[in-house]
PDB file of C-alpha atoms in Angstrom:
ATOM      1  CA  ALA T   7    -114.709-123.567  37.550  1.00  0.00           C
ATOM      2  CA  GLN T   8    -112.685-122.958  40.644  1.00  0.00           C
ATOM      3  CA  SER T   9    -109.219-121.571  41.087  1.00  0.00           C
ATOM      4  CA  VAL T  10    -106.997-119.918  43.631  1.00  0.00           C
ATOM      5  CA  THR T  11    -104.392-117.217  43.139  1.00  0.00           C
ATOM      6  CA  GLN T  12    -101.762-116.575  45.756  1.00  0.00           C
ATOM      7  CA  LEU T  13    -100.032-113.259  45.254  1.00  0.00           C
ATOM      8  CA  GLY T  14     -96.360-113.398  46.105  1.00  0.00           C
ATOM      9  CA  SER T  15     -94.491-116.662  45.901  1.00  0.00           C
ATOM     10  CA  HIS T  16     -92.048-115.433  48.555  1.00  0.00           C
ATOM     11  CA  VAL T  17     -92.756-113.187  51.520  1.00  0.00           C
ATOM     12  CA  SER T  18     -90.189-112.057  54.086  1.00  0.00           C
ATOM     13  CA  VAL T  19     -91.064-110.457  57.404  1.00  0.00           C
ATOM     14  CA  SER T  20     -89.111-109.559  60.493  1.00  0.00           C
ATOM     15  CA  GLU T  21     -89.721-111.476  63.678  1.00  0.00           C
ATOM     16  CA  GLY T  22     -92.558-109.758  65.527  1.00  0.00           C
ATOM     17  CA  ALA T  23     -93.956-108.076  62.409  1.00  0.00           C
ATOM     18  CA  LEU T  24     -97.359-108.616  60.843  1.00  0.00           C
ATOM     19  CA  VAL T  25     -97.719-111.562  58.498  1.00  0.00           C
ATOM     20  CA  LEU T  26    -100.051-111.086  55.521  1.00  0.00           C
ATOM     21  CA  LEU T  27    -100.375-113.787  52.890  1.00  0.00           C
ATOM     22  CA  ARG T  28    -102.787-113.097  50.068  1.00  0.00           C
ATOM     23  CA  CYS T  29    -105.288-115.459  48.481  1.00  0.00           C
ATOM     24  CA  ASN T  30    -107.949-114.683  45.900  1.00  0.00           C
ATOM     25  CA  TYR T  31    -110.374-117.308  44.680  1.00  0.00           C
ATOM     26  CA  SER T  32    -112.697-117.913  41.818  1.00  0.00           C
ATOM     27  CA  SER T  33    -115.777-120.038  42.309  1.00  0.00           C
ATOM     28  CA  SER T  34    -119.184-120.255  40.684  1.00  0.00           C
ATOM     29  CA  VAL T  35    -120.819-121.290  43.946  1.00  0.00           C
ATOM     30  CA  PRO T  36    -120.255-120.271  47.579  1.00  0.00           C
ATOM     31  CA  PRO T  37    -116.827-121.666  48.257  1.00  0.00           C
ATOM     32  CA  TYR T  38    -115.237-123.487  51.119  1.00  0.00           C
ATOM     33  CA  LEU T  39    -111.766-122.122  51.682  1.00  0.00           C
ATOM     34  CA  PHE T  40    -108.746-123.517  53.447  1.00  0.00           C
ATOM     35  CA  TRP T  41    -105.249-122.515  54.437  1.00  0.00           C
ATOM     36  CA  TYR T  42    -102.625-125.214  54.852  1.00  0.00           C
ATOM     37  CA  VAL T  43     -99.037-124.979  56.077  1.00  0.00           C
ATOM     38  CA  GLN T  44     -96.161-127.162  54.948  1.00  0.00           C
ATOM     39  CA  TYR T  45     -93.017-127.332  57.037  1.00  0.00           C
ATOM     40  CA  PRO T  46     -89.814-128.628  55.427  1.00  0.00           C
ATOM     41  CA  ASN T  47     -89.926-132.334  54.582  1.00  0.00           C
ATOM     42  CA  GLN T  48     -93.481-132.692  55.838  1.00  0.00           C
ATOM     43  CA  GLY T  49     -96.966-132.991  54.421  1.00  0.00           C
ATOM     44  CA  LEU T  50     -99.562-130.249  54.564  1.00  0.00           C
ATOM     45  CA  GLN T  51    -101.384-129.441  57.791  1.00  0.00           C
ATOM     46  CA  LEU T  52    -104.634-127.550  58.071  1.00  0.00           C
ATOM     47  CA  LEU T  53    -104.302-124.065  59.565  1.00  0.00           C
ATOM     48  CA  LEU T  54    -107.918-122.991  59.255  1.00  0.00           C
ATOM     49  CA  LYS T  55    -111.014-123.308  57.112  1.00  0.00           C
ATOM     50  CA  TYR T  56    -113.950-121.128  56.105  1.00  0.00           C
ATOM     51  CA  THR T  57    -117.286-122.893  55.969  1.00  0.00           C
ATOM     52  CA  SER T  58    -119.680-119.906  55.892  1.00  0.00           C
ATOM     53  CA  ALA T  59    -120.342-119.888  59.635  1.00  0.00           C
ATOM     54  CA  ALA T  60    -118.297-116.716  60.230  1.00  0.00           C
ATOM     55  CA  THR T  61    -116.307-114.475  57.928  1.00  0.00           C
ATOM     56  CA  LEU T  62    -113.390-114.150  60.346  1.00  0.00           C
ATOM     57  CA  VAL T  63    -111.845-117.523  60.953  1.00  0.00           C
ATOM     58  CA  LYS T  64    -109.315-118.260  63.646  1.00  0.00           C
ATOM     59  CA  GLY T  65    -106.846-121.063  63.207  1.00  0.00           C
ATOM     60  CA  ILE T  66    -103.945-122.657  64.956  1.00  0.00           C
ATOM     61  CA  ASN T  67    -100.714-120.936  65.952  1.00  0.00           C
ATOM     62  CA  GLY T  68    -102.314-117.477  66.095  1.00  0.00           C
ATOM     63  CA  PHE T  69    -103.284-117.305  62.431  1.00  0.00           C
ATOM     64  CA  GLU T  70    -106.599-115.990  61.194  1.00  0.00           C
ATOM     65  CA  ALA T  71    -108.207-115.263  57.847  1.00  0.00           C
ATOM     66  CA  GLU T  72    -111.101-113.120  56.738  1.00  0.00           C
ATOM     67  CA  PHE T  73    -113.493-114.105  53.974  1.00  0.00           C
ATOM     68  CA  LYS T  74    -114.446-111.110  51.846  1.00  0.00           C
ATOM     69  CA  LYS T  75    -116.982-112.031  49.225  1.00  0.00           C
ATOM     70  CA  SER T  76    -116.931-108.630  47.518  1.00  0.00           C
ATOM     71  CA  GLU T  77    -113.182-108.946  47.007  1.00  0.00           C
ATOM     72  CA  THR T  78    -113.180-112.730  46.466  1.00  0.00           C
ATOM     73  CA  SER T  79    -110.355-112.880  48.962  1.00  0.00           C
ATOM     74  CA  PHE T  80    -109.310-115.023  51.907  1.00  0.00           C
ATOM     75  CA  HIS T  81    -106.075-113.476  53.144  1.00  0.00           C
ATOM     76  CA  LEU T  82    -104.134-115.066  55.987  1.00  0.00           C
ATOM     77  CA  THR T  83    -102.759-112.895  58.785  1.00  0.00           C
ATOM     78  CA  LYS T  84    -100.853-113.187  62.025  1.00  0.00           C
ATOM     79  CA  PRO T  85    -100.157-110.125  64.174  1.00  0.00           C
ATOM     80  CA  SER T  86     -96.638-111.074  65.204  1.00  0.00           C
ATOM     81  CA  ALA T  87     -94.386-113.418  63.246  1.00  0.00           C
ATOM     82  CA  HIS T  88     -92.361-116.057  65.022  1.00  0.00           C
ATOM     83  CA  MET T  89     -89.330-117.861  63.694  1.00  0.00           C
ATOM     84  CA  SER T  90     -91.293-121.109  63.777  1.00  0.00           C
ATOM     85  CA  ASP T  91     -93.765-119.667  61.245  1.00  0.00           C
ATOM     86  CA  ALA T  92     -91.228-120.047  58.444  1.00  0.00           C
ATOM     87  CA  ALA T  93     -92.856-122.497  56.044  1.00  0.00           C
ATOM     88  CA  GLU T  94     -94.787-122.759  52.811  1.00  0.00           C
ATOM     89  CA  TYR T  95     -98.440-121.777  52.909  1.00  0.00           C
ATOM     90  CA  PHE T  96    -101.152-122.950  50.539  1.00  0.00           C
ATOM     91  CA  CYS T  97    -104.627-121.611  49.996  1.00  0.00           C
ATOM     92  CA  ALA T  98    -107.236-124.057  48.667  1.00  0.00           C
ATOM     93  CA  VAL T  99    -110.848-123.846  47.495  1.00  0.00           C
ATOM     94  CA  SER T 100    -113.611-126.413  47.177  1.00  0.00           C
ATOM     95  CA  ASP T 101    -117.228-126.073  46.144  1.00  0.00           C
ATOM     96  CA  THR T 102    -118.762-129.451  46.910  1.00  0.00           C
ATOM     97  CA  GLY T 103    -116.000-130.928  49.031  1.00  0.00           C
ATOM     98  CA  ASN T 104    -115.260-133.436  46.306  1.00  0.00           C
ATOM     99  CA  GLN T 105    -112.220-131.793  44.785  1.00  0.00           C
ATOM    100  CA  PHE T 106    -109.843-129.247  46.195  1.00  0.00           C
ATOM    101  CA  TYR T 107    -107.931-126.706  44.139  1.00  0.00           C
ATOM    102  CA  PHE T 108    -104.682-125.391  45.540  1.00  0.00           C
ATOM    103  CA  GLY T 109    -102.789-122.200  44.921  1.00  0.00           C
ATOM    104  CA  THR T 110     -99.135-122.241  43.945  1.00  0.00           C
ATOM    105  CA  GLY T 111     -98.006-121.520  47.486  1.00  0.00           C
ATOM    106  CA  THR T 112     -96.249-118.718  49.348  1.00  0.00           C
ATOM    107  CA  SER T 113     -92.930-119.319  51.042  1.00  0.00           C
ATOM    108  CA  LEU T 114     -92.676-117.320  54.267  1.00  0.00           C
ATOM    109  CA  THR T 115     -89.261-116.327  55.597  1.00  0.00           C
ATOM    110  CA  VAL T 116     -88.972-114.830  59.073  1.00  0.00           C
ATOM    111  CA  ILE T 117     -85.936-112.649  59.623  1.00  0.00           C
ATOM    112  CA  PRO T 118     -84.550-112.543  63.165  1.00  0.00           C
TER     113      PRO T 118
ATOM    114  CA  ASP U  29     -98.605-143.524  64.700  1.00  0.00           C
ATOM    115  CA  ALA U  30     -99.261-141.385  61.637  1.00  0.00           C
ATOM    116  CA  ASP U  31    -102.814-141.429  60.291  1.00  0.00           C
ATOM    117  CA  VAL U  32    -101.716-141.310  56.639  1.00  0.00           C
ATOM    118  CA  THR U  33     -98.541-143.122  55.663  1.00  0.00           C
ATOM    119  CA  GLN U  34     -96.730-143.264  52.369  1.00  0.00           C
ATOM    120  CA  THR U  35     -94.086-145.690  51.153  1.00  0.00           C
ATOM    121  CA  PRO U  36     -91.428-145.267  50.040  1.00  0.00           C
ATOM    122  CA  ARG U  37     -90.453-141.830  51.328  1.00  0.00           C
ATOM    123  CA  ASN U  38     -87.761-141.432  48.726  1.00  0.00           C
ATOM    124  CA  ARG U  39     -87.176-143.229  45.444  1.00  0.00           C
ATOM    125  CA  ILE U  40     -84.718-142.831  42.632  1.00  0.00           C
ATOM    126  CA  THR U  41     -85.451-144.705  39.440  1.00  0.00           C
ATOM    127  CA  LYS U  42     -84.569-144.721  35.771  1.00  0.00           C
ATOM    128  CA  THR U  43     -86.557-143.719  32.732  1.00  0.00           C
ATOM    129  CA  GLY U  44     -88.870-146.470  31.563  1.00  0.00           C
ATOM    130  CA  LYS U  45     -89.155-148.276  34.893  1.00  0.00           C
ATOM    131  CA  ARG U  46     -92.490-149.073  36.509  1.00  0.00           C
ATOM    132  CA  ILE U  47     -92.931-147.513  39.914  1.00  0.00           C
ATOM    133  CA  MET U  48     -95.622-147.932  42.551  1.00  0.00           C
ATOM    134  CA  LEU U  49     -96.203-145.506  45.391  1.00  0.00           C
ATOM    135  CA  GLU U  50     -98.353-146.722  48.240  1.00  0.00           C
ATOM    136  CA  CYS U  51    -100.623-144.923  50.655  1.00  0.00           C
ATOM    137  CA  SER U  52    -102.345-146.297  53.744  1.00  0.00           C
ATOM    138  CA  GLN U  53    -104.633-144.546  56.198  1.00  0.00           C
ATOM    139  CA  THR U  54    -106.104-145.324  59.583  1.00  0.00           C
ATOM    140  CA  LYS U  55    -108.565-142.434  59.679  1.00  0.00           C
ATOM    141  CA  GLY U  56    -111.447-144.518  58.357  1.00  0.00           C
ATOM    142  CA  HIS U  57    -112.024-142.061  55.520  1.00  0.00           C
ATOM    143  CA  ASP U  58    -113.655-143.102  52.290  1.00  0.00           C
ATOM    144  CA  ARG U  59    -112.069-140.432  50.129  1.00  0.00           C
ATOM    145  CA  MET U  60    -108.446-140.637  49.035  1.00  0.00           C
ATOM    146  CA  TYR U  61    -106.421-138.472  46.689  1.00  0.00           C
ATOM    147  CA  TRP U  62    -103.047-138.387  44.953  1.00  0.00           C
ATOM    148  CA  TYR U  63    -101.323-135.081  44.242  1.00  0.00           C
ATOM    149  CA  ARG U  64     -97.972-134.065  42.890  1.00  0.00           C
ATOM    150  CA  GLN U  65     -96.141-130.979  44.037  1.00  0.00           C
ATOM    151  CA  ASP U  66     -93.719-129.105  41.832  1.00  0.00           C
ATOM    152  CA  PRO U  67     -91.905-125.897  42.756  1.00  0.00           C
ATOM    153  CA  GLY U  68     -93.942-122.880  41.702  1.00  0.00           C
ATOM    154  CA  LEU U  69     -96.913-125.002  40.650  1.00  0.00           C
ATOM    155  CA  GLY U  70     -98.422-125.940  43.978  1.00  0.00           C
ATOM    156  CA  LEU U  71    -100.350-129.196  44.293  1.00  0.00           C
ATOM    157  CA  ARG U  72    -102.043-130.715  41.302  1.00  0.00           C
ATOM    158  CA  LEU U  73    -104.569-133.536  41.524  1.00  0.00           C
ATOM    159  CA  ILE U  74    -103.660-136.764  39.748  1.00  0.00           C
ATOM    160  CA  TYR U  75    -106.445-139.169  40.774  1.00  0.00           C
ATOM    161  CA  TYR U  76    -109.051-139.426  43.470  1.00  0.00           C
ATOM    162  CA  SER U  77    -111.306-142.135  44.824  1.00  0.00           C
ATOM    163  CA  PHE U  78    -114.485-141.835  46.857  1.00  0.00           C
ATOM    164  CA  ASP U  79    -114.724-145.536  47.635  1.00  0.00           C
ATOM    165  CA  VAL U  80    -113.214-148.835  46.554  1.00  0.00           C
ATOM    166  CA  LYS U  81    -115.288-148.956  43.372  1.00  0.00           C
ATOM    167  CA  ASP U  82    -114.983-145.301  42.481  1.00  0.00           C
ATOM    168  CA  ILE U  83    -111.881-143.944  40.716  1.00  0.00           C
ATOM    169  CA  ASN U  84    -111.709-140.547  39.048  1.00  0.00           C
ATOM    170  CA  LYS U  85    -109.117-138.759  36.987  1.00  0.00           C
ATOM    171  CA  GLY U  86    -107.794-135.474  38.197  1.00  0.00           C
ATOM    172  CA  GLU U  87    -106.158-132.588  36.433  1.00  0.00           C
ATOM    173  CA  ILE U  88    -102.983-134.437  35.377  1.00  0.00           C
ATOM    174  CA  SER U  89    -103.702-138.175  35.146  1.00  0.00           C
ATOM    175  CA  ASP U  90    -101.784-138.913  31.923  1.00  0.00           C
ATOM    176  CA  GLY U  91     -98.904-141.304  32.586  1.00  0.00           C
ATOM    177  CA  TYR U  92    -100.345-142.453  35.915  1.00  0.00           C
ATOM    178  CA  SER U  93    -102.721-145.154  37.087  1.00  0.00           C
ATOM    179  CA  VAL U  94    -104.166-145.993  40.494  1.00  0.00           C
ATOM    180  CA  SER U  95    -105.575-148.902  42.419  1.00  0.00           C
ATOM    181  CA  ARG U  96    -107.858-148.755  45.448  1.00  0.00           C
ATOM    182  CA  GLN U  97    -107.184-152.122  47.032  1.00  0.00           C
ATOM    183  CA  ALA U  98    -109.237-151.450  50.148  1.00  0.00           C
ATOM    184  CA  GLN U  99    -110.818-148.535  51.936  1.00  0.00           C
ATOM    185  CA  ALA U 100    -107.507-147.877  53.647  1.00  0.00           C
ATOM    186  CA  LYS U 101    -105.143-148.346  50.694  1.00  0.00           C
ATOM    187  CA  PHE U 102    -104.675-146.314  47.529  1.00  0.00           C
ATOM    188  CA  SER U 103    -101.681-146.903  45.248  1.00  0.00           C
ATOM    189  CA  LEU U 104    -100.300-144.747  42.473  1.00  0.00           C
ATOM    190  CA  SER U 105     -98.367-146.315  39.594  1.00  0.00           C
ATOM    191  CA  LEU U 106     -96.145-144.859  36.960  1.00  0.00           C
ATOM    192  CA  GLU U 107     -96.199-147.457  34.193  1.00  0.00           C
ATOM    193  CA  SER U 108     -93.121-146.111  32.422  1.00  0.00           C
ATOM    194  CA  ALA U 109     -91.463-143.350  34.391  1.00  0.00           C
ATOM    195  CA  ILE U 110     -90.102-140.280  32.624  1.00  0.00           C
ATOM    196  CA  PRO U 111     -87.909-137.481  33.995  1.00  0.00           C
ATOM    197  CA  ASN U 112     -90.694-134.874  34.079  1.00  0.00           C
ATOM    198  CA  GLN U 113     -92.471-137.072  36.616  1.00  0.00           C
ATOM    199  CA  THR U 114     -89.760-136.149  39.094  1.00  0.00           C
ATOM    200  CA  ALA U 115     -91.729-134.488  41.882  1.00  0.00           C
ATOM    201  CA  LEU U 116     -92.981-134.741  45.440  1.00  0.00           C
ATOM    202  CA  TYR U 117     -96.087-136.916  45.633  1.00  0.00           C
ATOM    203  CA  PHE U 118     -98.698-136.617  48.343  1.00  0.00           C
ATOM    204  CA  CYS U 119    -101.554-138.841  49.335  1.00  0.00           C
ATOM    205  CA  ALA U 120    -104.480-137.269  51.158  1.00  0.00           C
ATOM    206  CA  THR U 121    -107.744-138.404  52.703  1.00  0.00           C
ATOM    207  CA  SER U 122    -110.971-136.681  53.651  1.00  0.00           C
ATOM    208  CA  GLY U 123    -114.181-137.631  55.338  1.00  0.00           C
ATOM    209  CA  THR U 124    -117.717-137.487  53.978  1.00  0.00           C
ATOM    210  CA  SER U 125    -119.681-136.138  56.905  1.00  0.00           C
ATOM    211  CA  GLY U 126    -120.065-132.715  55.368  1.00  0.00           C
ATOM    212  CA  ARG U 127    -119.248-130.538  52.419  1.00  0.00           C
ATOM    213  CA  PHE U 128    -116.387-128.810  54.132  1.00  0.00           C
ATOM    214  CA  ASN U 129    -114.187-131.608  55.275  1.00  0.00           C
ATOM    215  CA  GLU U 130    -110.546-130.762  55.138  1.00  0.00           C
ATOM    216  CA  GLN U 131    -107.939-133.091  53.750  1.00  0.00           C
ATOM    217  CA  PHE U 132    -105.321-134.935  55.779  1.00  0.00           C
ATOM    218  CA  PHE U 133    -101.984-135.420  54.083  1.00  0.00           C
ATOM    219  CA  GLY U 134     -99.284-138.037  54.237  1.00  0.00           C
ATOM    220  CA  PRO U 135     -95.610-137.061  54.595  1.00  0.00           C
ATOM    221  CA  GLY U 136     -94.934-137.317  50.876  1.00  0.00           C
ATOM    222  CA  THR U 137     -92.791-139.428  48.554  1.00  0.00           C
ATOM    223  CA  ARG U 138     -89.918-137.735  46.793  1.00  0.00           C
ATOM    224  CA  LEU U 139     -89.510-139.394  43.395  1.00  0.00           C
ATOM    225  CA  THR U 140     -86.562-138.777  41.109  1.00  0.00           C
ATOM    226  CA  VAL U 141     -86.584-140.183  37.587  1.00  0.00           C
ATOM    227  CA  LEU U 142     -83.167-140.173  35.911  1.00  0.00           C
TER     228      LEU U 142
END
C-alpha cells in the first residue's frame, strides 16, 4: 500500500526566507515521487519528480527536493521565498505509474 | 490552447439531478483520471482509464460513473447528485512511455450540489 503524509497544512514564511515543505511516504516498492503546485483557481502543475536517477531533484521556479530512503522523506525546499510562491503544494507517490496517491496538501503563505 | 480541458468550469445543481462533467485532452495520452479535491483531504481518485476499453474504480467511486468515449474524452457522471458531492473535480492524463510519467491536470470543475 502507498500513502503520503504532508506535515503542516499551512506554512507561512517571510519573503526571502527558506521554504521547507515536508512529505513522508509509505511504499512497499521503490517509489516514484512528485511535487505539484496549485495556484488559485488552477489545476495542478508538476514542480519536480524523483525517478531514482538522483536523490537531489531540481525543479522549476528554484524548488528542489531530496529523496531520503532511510527517512522515507521527500521534502521540498527553496532557499528564498518569493511572493509568487504562495500556493498549495501537493506531494504524490506512485509505485508502478498506474495510480498516484496524493497528500492532503500544504498551503504556503509568503509574508512581505 | 490548453492540453486538458474540462467543461463546465462551474456548475450549481440540486439534489437528485444527473450531472455530467466532461474532459478532453490533446496530449495523445492513453491514461485518464478523475479526482475530487476537498479542503483538508487533498485529491482522491474516483475512476481511471488506461484505454477506451479499460475502466477502473478508484478510492471513492460510489455515486459516480464514467464513460471513455474516445482516447481523448473521459466523462464523469453523477447519477443522482447529493450535497456531499460538492467539491472541485479534476481530470488528469498521463503517458505510458515509462513508469514515472507525471500527470497533467485540467483546470478543474467546481460543482455545488444544493
